Amino acid sequence: MAESIWKTSEIAATGPLAGVRVLDMSSVVMGPLATLMLADMGADVIKVENRGGSHSGDMMRYAGSSPTGDLGPIFMALNRNKKAVTIDGRDELGKAQLETLLKDADVFFHNVRMAGMARLGLDYESVKAINPGIIYIHCCGYGAEGPYAKRQAYDDLVQAASGWADLYAKRSGGDPSYTPSLVADKTVGLFATTATLAALVHKERTGHGQFVSVPMFECFTFFNMVENLYGQTFPGDGKFGYTRSMNPRRRPYPTKDGFIAIVPYVDRQWERFFEIGGRPGVFQDPRFSTYEERTRHTGDLYAIIEEVAATKTTDEWVELLDKEDIPAMRFNRIEDVPSDPHLAATGFFMDAHAPHIGDYRTLRHPIAFAGSPVNQRLAPQCVGAQNHELPGAAND
């Protein structure tokens, strides 16, 4: 039965990873986002969840209400194109099922602390003994070499420890704050996708699998510090934080009837923006006449933009700035995003139906592959939906 369960659905995968097999023991957000990307791109992904209790499986199944009780809205967004099985890795049948699935997998992916996986006999060396060519992706909280190695990591903890939450304090002069989004989980999930793809390329070239560690703290700190190491990049007493993005006036600007985002970038755009806004002399001010000086005086510049933005309606600005090829976007409330005309034209929000769910809304995969387009083959599955396909199942 192992061969049948690796076949993702009756609809053939068309994406660039068609034929790649991923055994996925990740849960919540970070790992499932990574394997969603792989699944959308054509990989056959089997999601393995814990068995037992009234709430079997990934805890994110139960975050938010759903028609089935086990397909919550966040789980729905992260787990299409994956088969769902429940296995108890502590009993003999479960161990045998995992071993059979691992033998045929290209990638073994999880975000469980390594001590727990070792107790199940699923540490790297044990899995490598089953499948010498396996790519073993471990999404961990912290790198194994540091003193935090055995600690748990969650989005809030990593936002706090990475300096991310401090950006809000530095910008406002008030208290630190978390971003109202699972930004660390999602960012590191994309790091894990990239790591998996790179390991697949390495295996294609060399024939060798490998162990890959994706530490959440280090990945998100890297993400944060790309621009915010800033003044500390070279010796001296420079400050952390990119001056433009740290400025408290960096925000959508109020117009006569709403808000708009305006980002003139090159000299020509700045000069023309101030002319349109009735302030033709601003660009000649030495504080704003070059990119370097504008960066040093970002706060003053944003204050003037705010004054100018308030002189017209949002529609007037959009029309004028589009004609002049000056970057600008209408501000959307989150409630407005599904009706955004561009997203509507591209079919980004998709209405779908599955017999076990009913009607639901999902998101189109955002990347377009001309030669190997992605497709949606399988709706998110209920707990253990494919258990009958497992090797050794009662109906074998």
CSV table of C-alpha atoms in Angstrom, one decimal:
chain,number,residue,atom,x,y,z
A,1,MET,CA,0.0,0.0,0.0
A,2,ALA,CA,3.0,2.4,0.4
A,3,GLU,CA,3.0,3.2,-3.3
A,4,SER,CA,-0.6,4.2,-3.4
A,5,ILE,CA,-0.4,6.6,-0.5
A,6,TRP,CA,2.5,8.5,-2.1
A,7,LYS,CA,0.1,9.3,-5.0
A,8,THR,CA,-1.2,12.7,-3.9
A,9,SER,CA,-4.6,12.5,-5.7
A,10,GLU,CA,-6.4,11.5,-8.8
A,11,ILE,CA,-5.4,14.9,-10.3
A,12,ALA,CA,-1.8,14.7,-11.5
A,13,ALA,CA,0.7,17.2,-10.1
A,14,THR,CA,1.9,19.7,-12.7
A,15,GLY,CA,4.3,21.8,-10.6
A,16,PRO,CA,8.1,21.7,-10.8
A,17,LEU,CA,8.4,19.3,-7.8
A,18,ALA,CA,6.1,16.6,-9.2
A,19,GLY,CA,7.4,13.3,-8.0
A,20,VAL,CA,9.3,14.6,-5.0
A,21,ARG,CA,8.1,12.8,-1.8
A,22,VAL,CA,7.9,14.6,1.5
A,23,LEU,CA,7.0,12.9,4.8
A,24,ASP,CA,5.8,15.8,6.9
A,25,MET,CA,5.6,15.6,10.7
A,26,SER,CA,5.5,19.4,11.3
A,27,SER,CA,2.6,21.2,12.9
A,28,VAL,CA,1.1,24.6,13.7
A,29,VAL,CA,2.4,27.3,11.2
A,30,MET,CA,6.1,27.4,10.5
A,31,GLY,CA,6.6,23.8,9.2
A,32,PRO,CA,3.2,23.5,7.5
A,33,LEU,CA,3.8,26.8,5.6
A,34,ALA,CA,7.1,25.3,4.3
A,35,THR,CA,5.5,22.0,3.2
A,36,LEU,CA,2.5,23.9,1.7
A,37,MET,CA,4.9,25.6,-0.6
A,38,LEU,CA,6.4,22.3,-1.6
A,39,ALA,CA,3.0,20.6,-2.0
A,40,ASP,CA,1.7,23.5,-4.1
A,41,MET,CA,4.8,23.2,-6.3
A,42,GLY,CA,3.9,19.5,-7.0
A,43,ALA,CA,5.5,17.5,-4.2
A,44,ASP,CA,3.6,14.5,-2.8
A,45,VAL,CA,3.3,15.4,0.8
A,46,ILE,CA,2.0,13.1,3.5
A,47,LYS,CA,1.2,14.9,6.7
A,48,VAL,CA,1.7,12.6,9.7
A,49,GLU,CA,-0.1,13.6,12.9
A,50,ASN,CA,-0.4,12.2,16.4
A,51,ARG,CA,-3.1,9.7,17.1
A,52,GLY,CA,-5.3,9.6,20.2
A,53,GLY,CA,-7.5,11.7,22.4
A,54,SER,CA,-10.5,13.9,21.5
A,55,HIS,CA,-8.3,16.4,19.6
A,56,SER,CA,-6.0,14.1,17.5
A,57,GLY,CA,-3.6,15.8,15.1
A,58,ASP,CA,-2.1,19.2,14.6
A,59,MET,CA,-3.5,21.6,17.2
A,60,MET,CA,-4.0,24.3,14.5
A,61,ARG,CA,-6.9,22.2,13.3
A,62,TYR,CA,-8.9,23.5,16.2
A,63,ALA,CA,-8.0,27.2,16.1
A,64,GLY,CA,-11.2,28.8,14.9
A,65,SER,CA,-14.5,27.3,14.0
A,66,SER,CA,-15.1,25.1,11.0
A,67,PRO,CA,-17.9,23.0,9.5
A,68,THR,CA,-16.0,19.7,10.3
A,69,GLY,CA,-14.6,20.7,13.7
A,70,ASP,CA,-11.1,19.7,12.7
A,71,LEU,CA,-10.4,22.0,9.7
A,72,GLY,CA,-10.0,25.4,11.3
A,73,PRO,CA,-9.4,28.4,9.0
A,74,ILE,CA,-5.6,28.7,9.6
A,75,PHE,CA,-5.2,24.9,9.1
A,76,MET,CA,-7.2,25.2,5.9
A,77,ALA,CA,-4.8,27.8,4.6
A,78,LEU,CA,-1.7,25.8,5.3
A,79,ASN,CA,-2.6,22.2,4.5
A,80,ARG,CA,-4.1,21.7,1.0
A,81,ASN,CA,-2.4,19.3,-1.4
A,82,LYS,CA,-1.4,17.0,1.5
A,83,LYS,CA,-2.6,13.6,2.5
A,84,ALA,CA,-3.4,13.2,6.2
A,85,VAL,CA,-2.6,10.2,8.3
A,86,THR,CA,-2.4,9.6,12.1
A,87,ILE,CA,0.3,7.3,13.4
A,88,ASP,CA,1.4,6.4,16.9
A,89,GLY,CA,5.1,6.2,16.6
A,90,ARG,CA,5.4,4.5,19.9
A,91,ASP,CA,3.7,1.2,19.0
A,92,GLU,CA,5.1,-1.5,16.7
A,93,LEU,CA,2.6,-0.9,13.9
A,94,GLY,CA,3.2,2.8,13.9
A,95,LYS,CA,7.0,2.3,13.8
A,96,ALA,CA,6.6,-0.1,10.9
A,97,GLN,CA,4.4,2.3,9.0
A,98,LEU,CA,6.8,5.2,9.5
A,99,GLU,CA,9.7,3.0,8.4
A,100,THR,CA,7.9,2.0,5.2
A,101,LEU,CA,7.0,5.6,4.4
A,102,LEU,CA,10.6,6.8,5.1
A,103,LYS,CA,12.1,4.2,2.8
A,104,ASP,CA,10.3,5.8,-0.2
A,105,ALA,CA,10.6,9.5,0.9
A,106,ASP,CA,13.0,12.1,-0.5
A,107,VAL,CA,12.5,14.5,2.4
A,108,PHE,CA,11.7,14.0,6.0
A,109,PHE,CA,10.5,17.3,7.5
A,110,HIS,CA,9.6,18.1,11.1
A,111,ASN,CA,9.6,20.8,13.8
A,112,VAL,CA,9.7,18.5,16.8
A,113,ARG,CA,12.5,19.0,19.4
A,114,MET,CA,15.3,16.5,18.6
A,115,ALA,CA,15.1,14.8,22.0
A,116,GLY,CA,11.6,13.7,21.3
A,117,MET,CA,12.4,12.4,17.9
A,118,ALA,CA,15.3,10.4,19.3
A,119,ARG,CA,12.9,8.7,21.8
A,120,LEU,CA,10.9,7.7,18.8
A,121,GLY,CA,13.9,6.4,16.9
A,122,LEU,CA,13.5,9.2,14.4
A,123,ASP,CA,16.7,11.2,14.9
A,124,TYR,CA,18.9,11.8,11.8
A,125,GLU,CA,21.2,8.8,12.1
A,126,SER,CA,18.2,6.4,12.7
A,127,VAL,CA,16.3,7.7,9.7
A,128,LYS,CA,19.5,7.7,7.6
A,129,ALA,CA,19.9,4.0,8.4
A,130,ILE,CA,16.4,3.4,6.9
A,131,ASN,CA,17.0,5.6,3.9
A,132,PRO,CA,20.6,6.6,3.3
A,133,GLY,CA,19.7,9.3,0.7
A,134,ILE,CA,17.1,11.0,2.9
A,135,ILE,CA,17.0,14.8,3.1
A,136,TYR,CA,16.3,15.4,6.8
A,137,ILE,CA,14.9,18.9,7.5
A,138,HIS,CA,14.7,19.9,11.2
A,139,CYS,CA,13.0,23.2,12.0
A,140,CYS,CA,14.3,23.9,15.5
A,141,GLY,CA,14.0,26.9,17.8
A,142,TYR,CA,17.7,27.6,18.2
A,143,GLY,CA,21.0,26.4,16.8
A,144,ALA,CA,22.4,23.3,18.5
A,145,GLU,CA,25.7,25.1,19.3
A,146,GLY,CA,24.3,27.7,21.6
A,147,PRO,CA,23.0,27.8,25.2
A,148,TYR,CA,19.4,28.1,24.0
A,149,ALA,CA,19.5,24.9,22.1
A,150,LYS,CA,17.0,23.0,24.3
A,151,ARG,CA,14.5,25.8,24.8
A,152,GLN,CA,11.1,26.0,23.1
A,153,ALA,CA,10.6,28.7,20.5
A,154,TYR,CA,7.3,30.4,19.5
A,155,ASP,CA,6.5,33.4,17.4
A,156,ASP,CA,6.2,35.8,20.3
A,157,LEU,CA,9.4,34.6,21.9
A,158,VAL,CA,11.4,35.0,18.8
A,159,GLN,CA,9.9,38.4,17.9
A,160,ALA,CA,11.0,39.5,21.4
A,161,ALA,CA,14.5,37.9,21.4
A,162,SER,CA,15.5,39.0,17.9
A,163,GLY,CA,15.0,42.7,18.4
A,164,TRP,CA,12.0,42.8,16.2
A,165,ALA,CA,9.6,43.8,19.0
A,166,ASP,CA,12.0,46.6,20.0
A,167,LEU,CA,11.7,48.2,16.6
A,168,TYR,CA,8.2,49.4,17.7
A,169,ALA,CA,9.6,50.9,20.9
A,170,LYS,CA,12.4,52.7,19.0
A,171,ARG,CA,10.0,54.1,16.5
A,172,SER,CA,7.4,55.3,18.9
A,173,GLY,CA,9.5,56.0,22.0
A,174,GLY,CA,7.0,53.8,23.9
A,175,ASP,CA,6.8,50.1,24.8
A,176,PRO,CA,8.0,47.2,22.6
A,177,SER,CA,5.2,45.4,20.7
A,178,TYR,CA,4.6,42.2,18.7
A,179,THR,CA,3.6,42.5,15.1
A,180,PRO,CA,-0.1,41.5,14.8
A,181,SER,CA,0.9,38.6,12.5
A,182,LEU,CA,2.7,35.3,13.0
A,183,VAL,CA,5.6,37.0,11.1
A,184,ALA,CA,8.4,34.9,12.6
A,185,ASP,CA,6.7,31.6,12.0
A,186,LYS,CA,5.9,32.5,8.4
A,187,THR,CA,9.2,34.0,7.6
A,188,VAL,CA,11.2,31.0,9.0
A,189,GLY,CA,8.8,28.7,7.2
A,190,LEU,CA,9.9,30.2,3.9
A,191,PHE,CA,13.6,29.8,5.0
A,192,ALA,CA,12.8,26.1,5.5
A,193,THR,CA,11.3,25.9,2.0
A,194,THR,CA,14.4,27.4,0.5
A,195,ALA,CA,16.6,25.1,2.5
A,196,THR,CA,14.7,22.1,1.3
A,197,LEU,CA,14.9,23.1,-2.3
A,198,ALA,CA,18.6,23.7,-2.0
A,199,ALA,CA,19.1,20.3,-0.5
A,200,LEU,CA,17.1,18.7,-3.3
A,201,VAL,CA,19.4,20.4,-5.8
A,202,HIS,CA,22.4,19.1,-3.9
A,203,LYS,CA,21.0,15.6,-4.0
A,204,GLU,CA,20.3,15.9,-7.7
A,205,ARG,CA,23.9,16.8,-8.4
A,206,THR,CA,25.6,14.5,-5.9
A,207,GLY,CA,23.2,11.7,-5.1
A,208,HIS,CA,23.6,12.5,-1.4
A,209,GLY,CA,21.0,13.5,1.1
A,210,GLN,CA,21.9,15.4,4.3
A,211,PHE,CA,20.8,16.8,7.6
A,212,VAL,CA,19.6,20.4,7.4
A,213,SER,CA,18.9,22.5,10.6
A,214,VAL,CA,16.6,25.5,10.2
A,215,PRO,CA,16.9,27.4,13.5
A,216,MET,CA,14.0,29.8,14.1
A,217,PHE,CA,15.9,32.4,16.2
A,218,GLU,CA,18.8,32.7,13.9
A,219,CYS,CA,16.7,32.8,10.7
A,220,PHE,CA,14.4,35.5,12.0
A,221,THR,CA,17.3,37.5,13.4
A,222,PHE,CA,18.9,37.3,10.0
A,223,PHE,CA,15.7,38.5,8.4
A,224,ASN,CA,15.4,41.4,10.9
A,225,MET,CA,19.1,42.5,10.8
A,226,VAL,CA,19.4,42.7,7.0
A,227,GLU,CA,18.5,46.4,7.1
A,228,ASN,CA,18.6,47.0,10.9
A,229,LEU,CA,22.2,46.2,11.6
A,230,TYR,CA,22.6,49.4,9.6
A,231,GLY,CA,25.0,51.8,11.5
A,232,GLN,CA,26.7,48.9,13.3
A,233,THR,CA,27.8,47.4,10.0
A,234,PHE,CA,31.2,49.2,10.2
A,235,PRO,CA,33.4,50.0,13.2
A,236,GLY,CA,32.2,53.0,15.1
A,237,ASP,CA,29.2,54.1,17.2
A,238,GLY,CA,26.5,54.0,14.5
A,239,LYS,CA,22.9,53.1,15.6
A,240,PHE,CA,20.9,50.0,14.8
A,241,GLY,CA,17.8,50.5,12.6
A,242,TYR,CA,17.4,51.7,9.0
A,243,THR,CA,16.5,55.4,9.3
A,244,ARG,CA,13.8,55.3,6.6
A,245,SER,CA,11.9,52.3,7.9
A,246,MET,CA,12.3,53.3,11.6
A,247,ASN,CA,10.8,56.8,11.1
A,248,PRO,CA,7.4,57.2,13.0
A,249,ARG,CA,6.0,59.0,9.9
A,250,ARG,CA,6.5,56.0,7.7
A,251,ARG,CA,2.9,55.0,7.3
A,252,PRO,CA,0.0,55.5,4.9
A,253,TYR,CA,-0.6,59.3,4.6
A,254,PRO,CA,-4.1,60.8,5.3
A,255,THR,CA,-5.7,62.3,2.2
A,256,LYS,CA,-8.9,64.5,2.1
A,257,ASP,CA,-11.1,61.3,2.3
A,258,GLY,CA,-8.9,58.4,3.3
A,259,PHE,CA,-5.3,57.2,3.2
A,260,ILE,CA,-2.7,56.5,0.5
A,261,ALA,CA,0.8,55.0,0.3
A,262,ILE,CA,3.2,57.2,-1.7
A,263,VAL,CA,6.9,56.2,-2.3
A,264,PRO,CA,8.7,58.5,-4.8
A,265,TYR,CA,12.1,56.8,-5.2
A,266,VAL,CA,14.4,58.3,-7.8
A,267,ASP,CA,15.2,61.9,-8.2
A,268,ARG,CA,12.8,62.5,-11.1
A,269,GLN,CA,9.9,61.1,-9.1
A,270,TRP,CA,10.6,63.2,-6.1
A,271,GLU,CA,10.9,66.4,-8.1
A,272,ARG,CA,7.7,65.8,-10.0
A,273,PHE,CA,5.8,64.7,-6.9
A,274,PHE,CA,6.5,68.0,-5.2
A,275,GLU,CA,5.5,69.9,-8.3
A,276,ILE,CA,2.2,68.1,-8.5
A,277,GLY,CA,1.6,68.8,-4.8
A,278,GLY,CA,2.2,72.5,-5.1
A,279,ARG,CA,5.6,72.5,-3.4
A,280,PRO,CA,8.0,72.9,-6.3
A,281,GLY,CA,10.9,74.2,-4.2
A,282,VAL,CA,11.2,71.3,-1.8
A,283,PHE,CA,13.4,69.2,-4.0
A,284,GLN,CA,16.0,72.0,-4.3
A,285,ASP,CA,16.4,71.9,-0.5
A,286,PRO,CA,19.9,70.5,0.2
A,287,ARG,CA,18.4,68.1,2.7
A,288,PHE,CA,16.4,66.3,0.0
A,289,SER,CA,18.4,66.8,-3.3
A,290,THR,CA,20.3,63.5,-3.2
A,291,TYR,CA,19.5,60.0,-2.0
A,292,GLU,CA,22.1,60.2,0.7
A,293,GLU,CA,20.7,63.4,2.1
A,294,ARG,CA,17.1,62.2,1.9
A,295,THR,CA,18.1,59.2,3.9
A,296,ARG,CA,19.7,61.4,6.6
A,297,HIS,CA,16.6,63.6,6.8
A,298,THR,CA,13.8,61.1,6.4
A,299,GLY,CA,11.7,62.5,9.2
A,300,ASP,CA,11.6,66.0,7.7
A,301,LEU,CA,10.9,64.6,4.2
A,302,TYR,CA,8.0,62.4,5.4
A,303,ALA,CA,6.5,65.4,7.3
A,304,ILE,CA,6.3,67.3,4.1
A,305,ILE,CA,4.8,64.4,2.2
A,306,GLU,CA,2.1,64.1,4.8
A,307,GLU,CA,1.3,67.8,4.4
A,308,VAL,CA,1.1,67.5,0.6
A,309,ALA,CA,-1.0,64.2,0.7
A,310,ALA,CA,-3.7,66.0,2.7
A,311,THR,CA,-4.4,68.4,-0.1
A,312,LYS,CA,-6.2,65.9,-2.4
A,313,THR,CA,-8.5,62.9,-2.3
A,314,THR,CA,-7.2,59.4,-2.6
A,315,ASP,CA,-8.8,59.0,-6.1
A,316,GLU,CA,-7.2,62.2,-7.2
A,317,TRP,CA,-3.8,61.1,-6.0
A,318,VAL,CA,-4.0,57.7,-7.6
A,319,GLU,CA,-4.9,59.1,-10.9
A,320,LEU,CA,-2.2,61.9,-10.9
A,321,LEU,CA,0.6,59.6,-9.6
A,322,ASP,CA,-0.2,56.8,-12.0
A,323,LYS,CA,0.0,59.3,-14.9
A,324,GLU,CA,3.5,60.4,-13.7
A,325,ASP,CA,4.7,56.8,-13.0
A,326,ILE,CA,5.3,57.7,-9.3
A,327,PRO,CA,4.9,54.7,-7.0
A,328,ALA,CA,1.7,54.8,-5.0
A,329,MET,CA,-1.0,52.5,-3.8
A,330,ARG,CA,-4.5,53.0,-2.4
A,331,PHE,CA,-4.7,52.0,1.3
A,332,ASN,CA,-6.8,48.9,1.9
A,333,ARG,CA,-8.4,47.9,5.2
A,334,ILE,CA,-8.0,44.2,5.6
A,335,GLU,CA,-11.7,43.9,4.8
A,336,ASP,CA,-11.1,45.6,1.5
A,337,VAL,CA,-8.4,43.2,0.3
A,338,PRO,CA,-10.6,40.5,-1.2
A,339,SER,CA,-12.3,43.0,-3.4
A,340,ASP,CA,-9.1,44.7,-4.5
A,341,PRO,CA,-9.4,45.1,-8.3
A,342,HIS,CA,-6.0,43.6,-9.1
A,343,LEU,CA,-6.4,40.6,-6.8
A,344,ALA,CA,-9.9,40.1,-8.3
A,345,ALA,CA,-8.6,40.2,-11.8
A,346,THR,CA,-5.9,37.6,-11.1
A,347,GLY,CA,-8.3,35.3,-9.2
A,348,PHE,CA,-6.1,35.4,-6.1
A,349,PHE,CA,-9.0,34.6,-3.7
A,350,MET,CA,-10.5,31.4,-5.0
A,351,ASP,CA,-13.9,29.9,-4.1
A,352,ALA,CA,-13.7,26.2,-3.8
A,353,HIS,CA,-15.9,23.2,-2.7
A,354,ALA,CA,-15.1,19.8,-1.3
A,355,PRO,CA,-17.7,17.2,-0.2
A,356,HIS,CA,-16.3,16.9,3.3
A,357,ILE,CA,-16.0,20.6,3.8
A,358,GLY,CA,-18.6,22.4,1.7
A,359,ASP,CA,-17.9,25.8,0.2
A,360,TYR,CA,-14.7,27.5,1.3
A,361,ARG,CA,-12.3,30.3,0.2
A,362,THR,CA,-8.6,29.7,-0.4
A,363,LEU,CA,-5.7,31.6,-1.8
A,364,ARG,CA,-4.1,31.1,-5.2
A,365,HIS,CA,-0.4,30.1,-5.1
A,366,PRO,CA,1.4,33.4,-5.7
A,367,ILE,CA,4.2,32.1,-7.9
A,368,ALA,CA,3.7,31.5,-11.7
A,369,PHE,CA,5.8,28.8,-13.4
A,370,ALA,CA,5.4,29.1,-17.1
A,371,GLY,CA,6.7,25.6,-17.9
A,372,SER,CA,5.4,23.7,-14.9
A,373,PRO,CA,2.4,25.5,-13.4
A,374,VAL,CA,1.3,24.7,-9.9
A,375,ASN,CA,-2.2,23.2,-9.3
A,376,GLN,CA,-4.5,22.5,-6.4
A,377,ARG,CA,-5.2,18.8,-6.4
A,378,LEU,CA,-6.4,18.0,-2.9
A,379,ALA,CA,-8.5,20.0,-0.4
A,380,PRO,CA,-7.3,20.1,3.2
A,381,GLN,CA,-8.0,16.7,4.7
A,382,CYS,CA,-9.8,15.7,8.0
A,383,VAL,CA,-7.8,13.9,10.7
A,384,GLY,CA,-6.6,10.6,9.5
A,385,ALA,CA,-8.4,10.8,6.1
A,386,GLN,CA,-5.9,8.5,4.4
A,387,ASN,CA,-5.3,6.1,7.3
A,388,HIS,CA,-6.9,3.3,5.2
A,389,GLU,CA,-4.0,3.7,2.7
A,390,LEU,CA,-1.3,3.2,5.3
A,391,PRO,CA,0.8,0.0,5.1
A,392,GLY,CA,-0.6,-2.5,7.5
A,393,ALA,CA,-4.0,-0.8,7.7
A,394,ALA,CA,-6.9,-3.1,8.7
A,395,ASN,CA,-8.3,-3.2,5.1
A,396,ASP,CA,-4.9,-4.1,3.5
